[in-house]
XYZ file of C-alpha atoms in Angstrom:
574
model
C 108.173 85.387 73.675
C 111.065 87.703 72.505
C 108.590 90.191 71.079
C 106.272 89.971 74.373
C 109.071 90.880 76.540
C 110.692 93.570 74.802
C 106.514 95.242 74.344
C 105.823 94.544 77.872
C 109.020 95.197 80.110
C 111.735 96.561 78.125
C 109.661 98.839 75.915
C 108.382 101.210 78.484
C 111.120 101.511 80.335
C 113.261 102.280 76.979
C 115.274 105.641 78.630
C 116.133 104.378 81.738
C 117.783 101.063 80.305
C 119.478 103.379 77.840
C 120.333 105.669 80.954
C 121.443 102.661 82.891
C 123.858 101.326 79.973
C 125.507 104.503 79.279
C 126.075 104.846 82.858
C 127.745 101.011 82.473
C 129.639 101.955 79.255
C 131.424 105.255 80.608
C 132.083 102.775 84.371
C 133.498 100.276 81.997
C 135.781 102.404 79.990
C 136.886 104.602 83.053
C 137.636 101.547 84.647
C 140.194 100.204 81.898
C 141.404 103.699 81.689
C 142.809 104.113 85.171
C 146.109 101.820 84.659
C 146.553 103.775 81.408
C 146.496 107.231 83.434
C 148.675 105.350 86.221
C 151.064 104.703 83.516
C 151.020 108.046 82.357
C 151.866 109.459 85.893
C 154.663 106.969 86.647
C 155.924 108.051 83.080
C 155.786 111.730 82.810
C 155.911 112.572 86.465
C 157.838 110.163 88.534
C 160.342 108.591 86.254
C 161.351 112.209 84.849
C 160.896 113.786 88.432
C 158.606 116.269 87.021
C 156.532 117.411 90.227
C 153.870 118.827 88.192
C 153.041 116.305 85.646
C 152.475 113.806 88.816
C 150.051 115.931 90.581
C 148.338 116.702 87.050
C 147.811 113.114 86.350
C 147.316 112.289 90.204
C 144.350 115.061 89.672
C 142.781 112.933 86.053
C 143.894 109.577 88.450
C 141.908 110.417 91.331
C 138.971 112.640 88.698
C 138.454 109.309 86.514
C 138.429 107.101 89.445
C 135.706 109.114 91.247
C 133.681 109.687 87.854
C 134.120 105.420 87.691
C 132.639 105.021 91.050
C 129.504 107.913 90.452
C 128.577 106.014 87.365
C 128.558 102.964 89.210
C 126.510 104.137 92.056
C 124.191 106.244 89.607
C 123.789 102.923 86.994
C 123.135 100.662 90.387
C 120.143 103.371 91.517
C 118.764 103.913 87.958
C 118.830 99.657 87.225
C 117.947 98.620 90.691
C 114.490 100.952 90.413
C 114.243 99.808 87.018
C 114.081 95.894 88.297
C 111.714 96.717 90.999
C 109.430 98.264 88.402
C 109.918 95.250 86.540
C 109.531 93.201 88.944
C 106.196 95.126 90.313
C 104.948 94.412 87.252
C 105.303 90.963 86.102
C 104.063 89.940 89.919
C 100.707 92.023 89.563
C 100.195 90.749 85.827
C 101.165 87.380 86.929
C 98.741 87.606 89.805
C 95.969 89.553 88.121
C 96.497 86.577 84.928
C 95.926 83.570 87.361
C 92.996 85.500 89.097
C 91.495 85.348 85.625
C 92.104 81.937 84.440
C 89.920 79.281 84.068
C 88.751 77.377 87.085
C 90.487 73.976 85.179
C 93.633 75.597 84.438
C 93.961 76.710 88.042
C 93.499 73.115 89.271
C 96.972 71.691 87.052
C 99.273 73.540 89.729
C 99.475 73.508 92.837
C 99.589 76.251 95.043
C 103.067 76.065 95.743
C 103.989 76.244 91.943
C 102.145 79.060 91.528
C 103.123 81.006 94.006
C 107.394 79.655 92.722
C 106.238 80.936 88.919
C 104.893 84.703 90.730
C 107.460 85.027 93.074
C 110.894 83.297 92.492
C 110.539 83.125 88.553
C 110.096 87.116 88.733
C 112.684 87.847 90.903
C 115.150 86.213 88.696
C 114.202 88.100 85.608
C 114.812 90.992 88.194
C 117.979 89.668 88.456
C 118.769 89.466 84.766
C 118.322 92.889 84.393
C 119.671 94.758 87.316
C 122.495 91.775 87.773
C 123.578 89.270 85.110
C 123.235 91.363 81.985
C 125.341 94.360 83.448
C 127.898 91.615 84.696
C 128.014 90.354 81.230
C 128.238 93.245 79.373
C 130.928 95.184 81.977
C 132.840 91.889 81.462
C 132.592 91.902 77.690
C 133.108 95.531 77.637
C 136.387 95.778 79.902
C 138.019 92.483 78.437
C 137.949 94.355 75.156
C 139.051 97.468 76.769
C 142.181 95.643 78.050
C 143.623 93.973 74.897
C 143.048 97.325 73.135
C 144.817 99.103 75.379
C 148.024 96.745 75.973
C 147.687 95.893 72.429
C 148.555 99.590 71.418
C 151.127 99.810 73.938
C 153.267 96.474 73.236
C 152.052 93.628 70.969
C 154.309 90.619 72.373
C 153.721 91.495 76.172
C 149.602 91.304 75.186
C 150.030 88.130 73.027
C 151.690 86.568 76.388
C 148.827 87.646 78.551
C 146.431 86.823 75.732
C 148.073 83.010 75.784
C 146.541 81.011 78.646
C 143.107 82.209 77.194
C 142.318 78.736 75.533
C 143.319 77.219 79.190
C 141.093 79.112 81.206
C 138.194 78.820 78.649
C 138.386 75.142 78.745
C 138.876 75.129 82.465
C 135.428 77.294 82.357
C 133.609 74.920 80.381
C 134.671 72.074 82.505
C 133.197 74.313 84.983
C 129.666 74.870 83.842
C 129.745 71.103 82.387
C 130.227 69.287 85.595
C 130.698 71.980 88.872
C 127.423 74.118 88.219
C 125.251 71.748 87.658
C 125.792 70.518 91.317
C 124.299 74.184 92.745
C 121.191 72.998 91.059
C 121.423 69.924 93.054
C 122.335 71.396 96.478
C 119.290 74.174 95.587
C 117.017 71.431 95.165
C 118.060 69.269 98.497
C 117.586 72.447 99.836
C 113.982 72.912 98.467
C 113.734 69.580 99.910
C 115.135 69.995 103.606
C 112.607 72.873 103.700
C 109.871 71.172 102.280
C 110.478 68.279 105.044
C 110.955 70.247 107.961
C 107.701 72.217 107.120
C 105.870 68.761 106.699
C 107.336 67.038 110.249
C 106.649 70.433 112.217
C 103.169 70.061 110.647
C 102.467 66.402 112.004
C 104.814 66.704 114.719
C 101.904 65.483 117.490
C 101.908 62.410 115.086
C 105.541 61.824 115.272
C 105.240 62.286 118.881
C 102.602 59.638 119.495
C 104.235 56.994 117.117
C 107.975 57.423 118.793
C 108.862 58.876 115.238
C 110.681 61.897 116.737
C 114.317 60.112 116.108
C 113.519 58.413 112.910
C 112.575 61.722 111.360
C 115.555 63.722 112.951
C 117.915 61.075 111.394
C 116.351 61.607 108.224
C 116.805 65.144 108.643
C 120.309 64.717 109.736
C 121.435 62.703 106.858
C 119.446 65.234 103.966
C 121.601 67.870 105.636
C 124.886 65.465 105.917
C 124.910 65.192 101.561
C 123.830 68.947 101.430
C 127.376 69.276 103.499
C 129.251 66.926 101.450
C 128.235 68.321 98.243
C 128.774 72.416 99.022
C 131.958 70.797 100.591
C 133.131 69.101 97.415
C 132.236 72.637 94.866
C 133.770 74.910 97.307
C 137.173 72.542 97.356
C 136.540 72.912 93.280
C 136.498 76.505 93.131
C 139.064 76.950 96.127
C 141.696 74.896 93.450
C 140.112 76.574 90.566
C 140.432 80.829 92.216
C 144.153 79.335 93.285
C 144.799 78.213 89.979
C 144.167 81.465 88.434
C 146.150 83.722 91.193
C 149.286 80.955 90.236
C 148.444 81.809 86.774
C 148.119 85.658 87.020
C 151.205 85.986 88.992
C 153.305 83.887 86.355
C 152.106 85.605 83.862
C 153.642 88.731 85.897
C 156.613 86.936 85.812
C 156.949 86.664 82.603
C 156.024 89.861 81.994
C 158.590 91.231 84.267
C 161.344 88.783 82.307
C 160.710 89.443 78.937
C 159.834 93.445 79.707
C 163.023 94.259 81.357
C 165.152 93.804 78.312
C 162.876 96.255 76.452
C 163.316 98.805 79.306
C 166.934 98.725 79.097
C 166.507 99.588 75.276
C 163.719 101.647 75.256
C 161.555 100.044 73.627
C 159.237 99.913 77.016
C 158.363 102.335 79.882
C 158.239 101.354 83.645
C 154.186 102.577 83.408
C 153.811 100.754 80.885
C 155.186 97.577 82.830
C 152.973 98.625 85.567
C 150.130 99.102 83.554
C 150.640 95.264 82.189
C 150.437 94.243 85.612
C 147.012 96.234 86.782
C 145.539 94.762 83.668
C 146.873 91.531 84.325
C 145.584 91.103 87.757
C 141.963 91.783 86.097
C 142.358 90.092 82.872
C 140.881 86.781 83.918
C 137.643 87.582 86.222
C 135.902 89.190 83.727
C 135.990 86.070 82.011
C 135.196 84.286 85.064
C 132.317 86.885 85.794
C 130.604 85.737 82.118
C 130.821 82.044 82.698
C 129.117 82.167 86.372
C 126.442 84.670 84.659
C 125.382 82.229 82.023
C 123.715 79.980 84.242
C 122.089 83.157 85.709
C 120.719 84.548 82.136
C 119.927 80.316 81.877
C 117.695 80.486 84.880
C 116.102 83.407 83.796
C 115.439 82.566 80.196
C 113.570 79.687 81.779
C 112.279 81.502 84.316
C 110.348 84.013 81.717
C 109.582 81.135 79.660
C 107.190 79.860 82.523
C 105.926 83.712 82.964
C 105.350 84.070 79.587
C 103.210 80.608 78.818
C 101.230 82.060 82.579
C 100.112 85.381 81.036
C 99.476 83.897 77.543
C 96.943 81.414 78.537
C 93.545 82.152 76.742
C 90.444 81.572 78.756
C 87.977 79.481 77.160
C 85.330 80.408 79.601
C 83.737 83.551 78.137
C 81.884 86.434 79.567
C 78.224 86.766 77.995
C 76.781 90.488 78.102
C 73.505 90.347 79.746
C 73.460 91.648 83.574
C 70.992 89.978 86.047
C 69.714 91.344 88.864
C 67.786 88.534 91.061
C 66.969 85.028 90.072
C 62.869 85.640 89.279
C 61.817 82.113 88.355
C 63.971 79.138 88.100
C 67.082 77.259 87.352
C 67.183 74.361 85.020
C 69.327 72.207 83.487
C 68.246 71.096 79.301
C 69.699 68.059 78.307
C 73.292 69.004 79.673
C 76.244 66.406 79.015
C 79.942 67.028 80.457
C 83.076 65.809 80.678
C 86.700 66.388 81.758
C 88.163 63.973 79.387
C 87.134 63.401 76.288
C 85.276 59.988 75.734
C 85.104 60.404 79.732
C 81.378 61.436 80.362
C 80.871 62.333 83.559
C 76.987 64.210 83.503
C 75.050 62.746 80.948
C 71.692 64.174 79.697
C 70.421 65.754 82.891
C 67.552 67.647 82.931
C 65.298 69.212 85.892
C 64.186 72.635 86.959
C 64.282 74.186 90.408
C 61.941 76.827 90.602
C 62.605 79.725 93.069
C 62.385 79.243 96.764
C 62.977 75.685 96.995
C 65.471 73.689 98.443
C 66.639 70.852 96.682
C 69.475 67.923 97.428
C 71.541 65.938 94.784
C 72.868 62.314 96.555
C 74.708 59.921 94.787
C 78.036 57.784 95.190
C 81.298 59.396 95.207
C 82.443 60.488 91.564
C 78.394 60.458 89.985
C 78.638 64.092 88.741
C 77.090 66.021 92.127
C 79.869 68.332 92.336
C 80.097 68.997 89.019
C 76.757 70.377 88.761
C 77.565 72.934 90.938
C 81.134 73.663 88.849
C 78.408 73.915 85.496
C 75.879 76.428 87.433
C 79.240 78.806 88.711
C 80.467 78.748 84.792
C 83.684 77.044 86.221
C 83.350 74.978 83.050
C 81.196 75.066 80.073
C 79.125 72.153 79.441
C 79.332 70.109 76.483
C 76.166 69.693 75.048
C 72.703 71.194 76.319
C 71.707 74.338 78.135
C 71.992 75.825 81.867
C 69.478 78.322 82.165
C 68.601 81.394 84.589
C 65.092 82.530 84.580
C 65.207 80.685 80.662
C 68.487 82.809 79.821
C 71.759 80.607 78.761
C 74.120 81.632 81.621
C 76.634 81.889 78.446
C 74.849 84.698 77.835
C 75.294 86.035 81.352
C 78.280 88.254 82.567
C 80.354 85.620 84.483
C 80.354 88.423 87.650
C 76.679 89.076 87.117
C 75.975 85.584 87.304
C 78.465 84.586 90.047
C 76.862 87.948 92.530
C 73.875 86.175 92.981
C 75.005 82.745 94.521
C 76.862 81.760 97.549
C 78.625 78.415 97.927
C 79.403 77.010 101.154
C 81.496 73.786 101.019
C 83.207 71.299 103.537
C 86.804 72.566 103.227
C 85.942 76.321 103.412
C 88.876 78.143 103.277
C 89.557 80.850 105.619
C 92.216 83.588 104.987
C 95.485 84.438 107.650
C 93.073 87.909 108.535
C 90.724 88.548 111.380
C 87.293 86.956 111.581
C 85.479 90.204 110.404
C 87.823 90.239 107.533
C 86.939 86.606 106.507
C 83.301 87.127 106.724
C 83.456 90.494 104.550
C 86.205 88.436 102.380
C 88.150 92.032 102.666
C 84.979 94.575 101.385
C 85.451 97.389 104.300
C 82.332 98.698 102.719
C 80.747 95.919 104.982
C 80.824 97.799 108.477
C 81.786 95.861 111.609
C 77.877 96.869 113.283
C 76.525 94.877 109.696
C 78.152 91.775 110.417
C 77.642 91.631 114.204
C 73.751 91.795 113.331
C 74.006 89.045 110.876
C 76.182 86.646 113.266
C 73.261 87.488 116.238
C 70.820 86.752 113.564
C 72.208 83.032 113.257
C 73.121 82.728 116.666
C 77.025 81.950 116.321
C 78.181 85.589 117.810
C 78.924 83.514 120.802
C 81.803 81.735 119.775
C 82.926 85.052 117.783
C 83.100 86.646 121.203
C 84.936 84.214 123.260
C 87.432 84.282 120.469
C 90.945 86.469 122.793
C 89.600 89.519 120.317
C 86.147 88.591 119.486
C 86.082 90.002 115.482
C 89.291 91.432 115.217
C 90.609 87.700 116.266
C 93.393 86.408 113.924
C 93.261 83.813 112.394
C 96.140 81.511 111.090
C 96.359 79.964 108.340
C 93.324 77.546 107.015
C 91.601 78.548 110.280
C 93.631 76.112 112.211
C 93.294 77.623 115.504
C 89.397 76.978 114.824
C 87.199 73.804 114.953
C 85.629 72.689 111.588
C 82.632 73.454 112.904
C 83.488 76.822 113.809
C 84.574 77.428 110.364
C 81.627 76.271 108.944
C 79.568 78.809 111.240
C 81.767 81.173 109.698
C 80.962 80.164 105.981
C 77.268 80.391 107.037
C 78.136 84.158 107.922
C 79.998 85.018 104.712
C 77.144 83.181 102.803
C 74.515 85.554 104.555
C 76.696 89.286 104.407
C 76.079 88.174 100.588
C 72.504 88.078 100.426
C 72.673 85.916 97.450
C 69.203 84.616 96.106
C 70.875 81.310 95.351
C 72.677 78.924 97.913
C 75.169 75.873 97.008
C 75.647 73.660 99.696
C 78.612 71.047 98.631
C 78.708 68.051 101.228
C 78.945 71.537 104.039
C 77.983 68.996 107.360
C 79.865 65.969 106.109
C 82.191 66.293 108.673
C 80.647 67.955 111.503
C 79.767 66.315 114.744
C 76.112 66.005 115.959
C 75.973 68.814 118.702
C 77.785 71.218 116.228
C 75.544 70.237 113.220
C 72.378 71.141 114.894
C 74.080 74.908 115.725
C 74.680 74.401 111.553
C 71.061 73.646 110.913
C 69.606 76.098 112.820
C 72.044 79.248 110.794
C 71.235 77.173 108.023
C 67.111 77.293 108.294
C 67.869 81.138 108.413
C 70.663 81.209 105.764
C 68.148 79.252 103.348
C 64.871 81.050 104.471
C 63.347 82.324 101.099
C 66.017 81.099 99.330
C 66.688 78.662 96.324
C 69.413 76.228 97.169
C 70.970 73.303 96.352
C 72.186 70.778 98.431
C 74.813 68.072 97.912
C 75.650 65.282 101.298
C 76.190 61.850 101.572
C 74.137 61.476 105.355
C 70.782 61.802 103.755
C 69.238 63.081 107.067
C 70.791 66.487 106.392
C 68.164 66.855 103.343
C 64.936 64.323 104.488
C 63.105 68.016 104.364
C 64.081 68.840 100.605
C 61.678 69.691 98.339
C 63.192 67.268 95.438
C 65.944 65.079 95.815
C 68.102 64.511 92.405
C 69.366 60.557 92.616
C 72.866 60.708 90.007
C 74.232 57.637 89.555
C 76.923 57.244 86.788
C 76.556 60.435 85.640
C 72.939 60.138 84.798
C 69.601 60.775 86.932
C 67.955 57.988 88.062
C 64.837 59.486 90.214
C 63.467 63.183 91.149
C 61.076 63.607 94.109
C 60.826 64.166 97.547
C 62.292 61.957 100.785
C 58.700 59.950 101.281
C 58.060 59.427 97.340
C 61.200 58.329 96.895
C 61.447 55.815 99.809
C 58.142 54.506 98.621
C 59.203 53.266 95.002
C 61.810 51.273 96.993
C 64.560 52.243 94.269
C 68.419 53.666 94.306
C 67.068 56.486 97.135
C 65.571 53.418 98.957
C 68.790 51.254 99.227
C 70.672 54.470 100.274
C 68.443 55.037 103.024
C 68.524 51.622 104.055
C 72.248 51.718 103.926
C 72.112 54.778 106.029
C 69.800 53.628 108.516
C 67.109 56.221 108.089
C 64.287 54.401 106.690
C 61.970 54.600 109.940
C 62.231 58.830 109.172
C 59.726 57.844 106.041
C 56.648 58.288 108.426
């Protein structure tokens, strides 16, 4: 993971993280410098009453100090591009990784999680580098500065600021033991109020009709009321623990000022040098402060880059044959083709048939006998098993995964439409379609209509999901983005299971044109959707149990035959 990172995102960006750090280094020293040059000033210029030496080291005072802030405001430009570059980069790999992962590893996280691992996980590396790390290392550098500096200028004054070290570390890791932990928690009730007030907003007309409304907002109220209590409780920790350290700064001064007055009167000290003390006093303890808060930060991110890293290295075991197709010339069959998604879990076993070109042909079957999966095996979502699919007697293996997936057009019951206008969701984003293109294909299957009366017709917008359309309006649409394809080969996966009868019969007749010519395949439970198949596959358990047409079917009085009586549709033999 180490070696990925620094190949991938340190690597190519080598001078301007060097740039960046020296810029940090000479901030860091200038900054431990300027009590030195104050002590200078007071020494040579005011204690002496030597006019000249003050302004001279007023000039290097007020030189270093602006040369401190320039290399801070030069490091935060050069880092803060860096981390955006960064950052550009491990969102478009993450992105361009999960658009290329296997259709089963995209179904173990939700969409949610994804979108966390892209988004929030990058941002804090981001923060690592352009935050954290330069925290840490400014810390680490000026702490060092400090004791180097007082150390060389009085020994016993710098062991008496060095002493309540061993307090304030321990005071620290109490700290990070027991205090930090509890941001974690508050960031996760948070997470959680969110998630919750998303979810009631969503089924607020359900709320509404079951006299929820006050039930929920108590809930809400009381998620909020522990989020309170608990900030409450770590801000009274830190308010005592920031306290703490002022009391212990300024007694430290004390001291300082006790034991270093005796040395004044012999000589052994300057006044600057008492002053300096004090400046460096008054910063000795943040920097150590500044490391412990970052560790949980560099923490985060460690983990953070730990989930990037096991995104992008994910190896896809569905590969790319090299032969191109054009068209599907002759048929589609399936050789003796087992599958399953557990092992010692079949779920297809030993299904064979053909389909030549042209037809239209329906799988039906109980819920969980393989139909969908099928259709998963044809689209090289996942490999089978054992057996063969073949294209015009090629093993789709063999077949570029685009190349094969050009060809077909699925159409299923929860078709998914994008937050983008209509035309943009029939096109799925190609401008290359033109606007005239797609008006002739909706006329062609009569559903311009309903585009029209949309507030602004193609250019409508629509939220997300669609939800400010019927289901039946977005399955109109789906028959439009199937068509603007011109695919040879049509999947149909349960696509008028939920549809009402008036709507379904606007369905059909897109569908009679969608399919015209076509070779499809059809999967619904209501088995009047596909009485006019030309075969009709009968899966049960995984395995096929008849292959024929609606009346030959019905007439062996079989599986087909009980599912028609079932249905209600055996009087549609004749």
């Amino acid at each position: 993971m180490i070696k990925y990172l620094f190949k991938n995102y340190i690597s190519p960006f080598k001078w301007r993280f060097a740039l960046g750090f020296i810029l940090l280094i000479l901030g860091s020293f200038l900054n431990v410098l300027l009590p030195k040059i104050l002590m200078e000033a007071i020494d040579r210029g005011v204690d002496v009453s030597d006019e000249n030496q003050l302004i001279h080291f007023g000039l290097v005072y007020l030189t270093a100090f602006l040369f401190y802030i320039f290399s801070l405001y030069f490091m935060a430009i050069v880092l803060e591009n860096l981390g955006q570059d960064i950052l550009i980069k491990l969102k478009t790999t993450s992105f361009y990784k999960v658009l290329n992962w296997d259709y089963h590893q995209f179904t173990k996280y939700s969409a949610g999680n994804l979108v966390s691992r892209i988004e929030r996980d990058a941002e804090k590396v981001r923060f690592f580098f352009t935050y954290a790390l330069v925290a840490i290392v400014q810390s680490f550098l000026m702490f060092l500065g400090m004791i180097f500096l007082m150390g060389s200028e009085n020994k016993l004054l710098t062991l008496i600021v060095i002493a309540p070290l061993p307090l304030v570390v321990f005071l620290l890791y109490l700290l990070q033991k027991f205090v930090y932990p509890k941001f974690k928690k508050v960031r996760k009730i948070m997470a959680e109020i969110m998630s919750k007030t998303t979810e009631y907003l969503r089924g607020l007309d359900v709320l509404k009709v079951f006299n929820r409304e006050k039930l929920y907002f108590d809930k809400y109220d009381s998620d909020n009321e522990n989020k309170f209590k608990l900030e409450r409780n770590i801000e009274i920790v830190w308010i005592v623990f920031f306290n703490f350290i002022m009391l212990l700064t300024n007694l430290v001064i004390a001291i300082i000022f006790k034991v270093g007055a005796p040395m004044i009167v012999k000589g052994i000290l300057t006044y600057g040098a008492i002053v300096m003390f004090i400046e460096y006093v008054r910063q000795f303890f943040f920097p150590l402060i500044q490391i412990s808060e970052q560790i949980s930060q560099i923490q985060r991110a460690i983990a953070s880059f730990s989930r990037i890293y096991k995104m992008h290295s994910k190896e896809s075991k569905i590969k790319s044959g090299n032969e191109e197709i054009e068209k599907i010339l002759n048929s589609i069959e399936f050789e003796n083709v087992n599958f399953s998604y557990k092992v010692d879990e079949p779920v297809l076993k030993n299904i064979s048939f053909k389909i030549p070109k042209g037809e239209k042909w329906a799988i039906v079957g109980e819920t969980g006998s393989g139909k969908s999966t099928l259709i998963k095996l044809l689209l090289r979502f996942y490999d089978v098993d054992k057996g063969r699919v073949l294209i015009d007697g090629t093993n789709i293996r063999d077949i570029k995964i685009k190349s094969l997936r050009k060809d077909i057009s699925l159409i299923e019951q929860d078709f998914y439409l994008f937050p983008a206008t209509v035309i943009d969701n029939i096109r799925l984003f190609d401008n290359s379609i033109t606007k005239n293109y797609i008006k002739k294909i909706c006329k062609a299957i009569k559903i311009d209509g309903f585009i029209e009366n949309l507030p602004r017709g193609y250019d409508t917008y629509l939220r997300e999901e669609g939800s400010n359309l019927s289901v039946g309006e977005k399955q109109l649409l789906s028959i439009a983005r199937a068509m603007v394809k011109e695919a040879d080969l049509v999947l149909l996966d349960e696509a008028t299971s939920s549809i009402d009868p008036h709507t379904e019969k606007k369905i059909d007749k897109a569908m009679n044109i969608l399919l015209k010519d076509k070779t499809s395949i059809i999967i619904a439970h209501r088995l009047n959707t596909i009485l006019d198949a030309d075969k009709i596959i009968v899966l049960h358990e995984g395995k096929i149990l008849e292959i024929g047409n609606h009346r030959e079917l019905y007439k062996k009085e079989g599986y087909y035959y009980n599912l028609c009586q079932n249905q209600f549709v055996e009087k549609l033999e004749d």
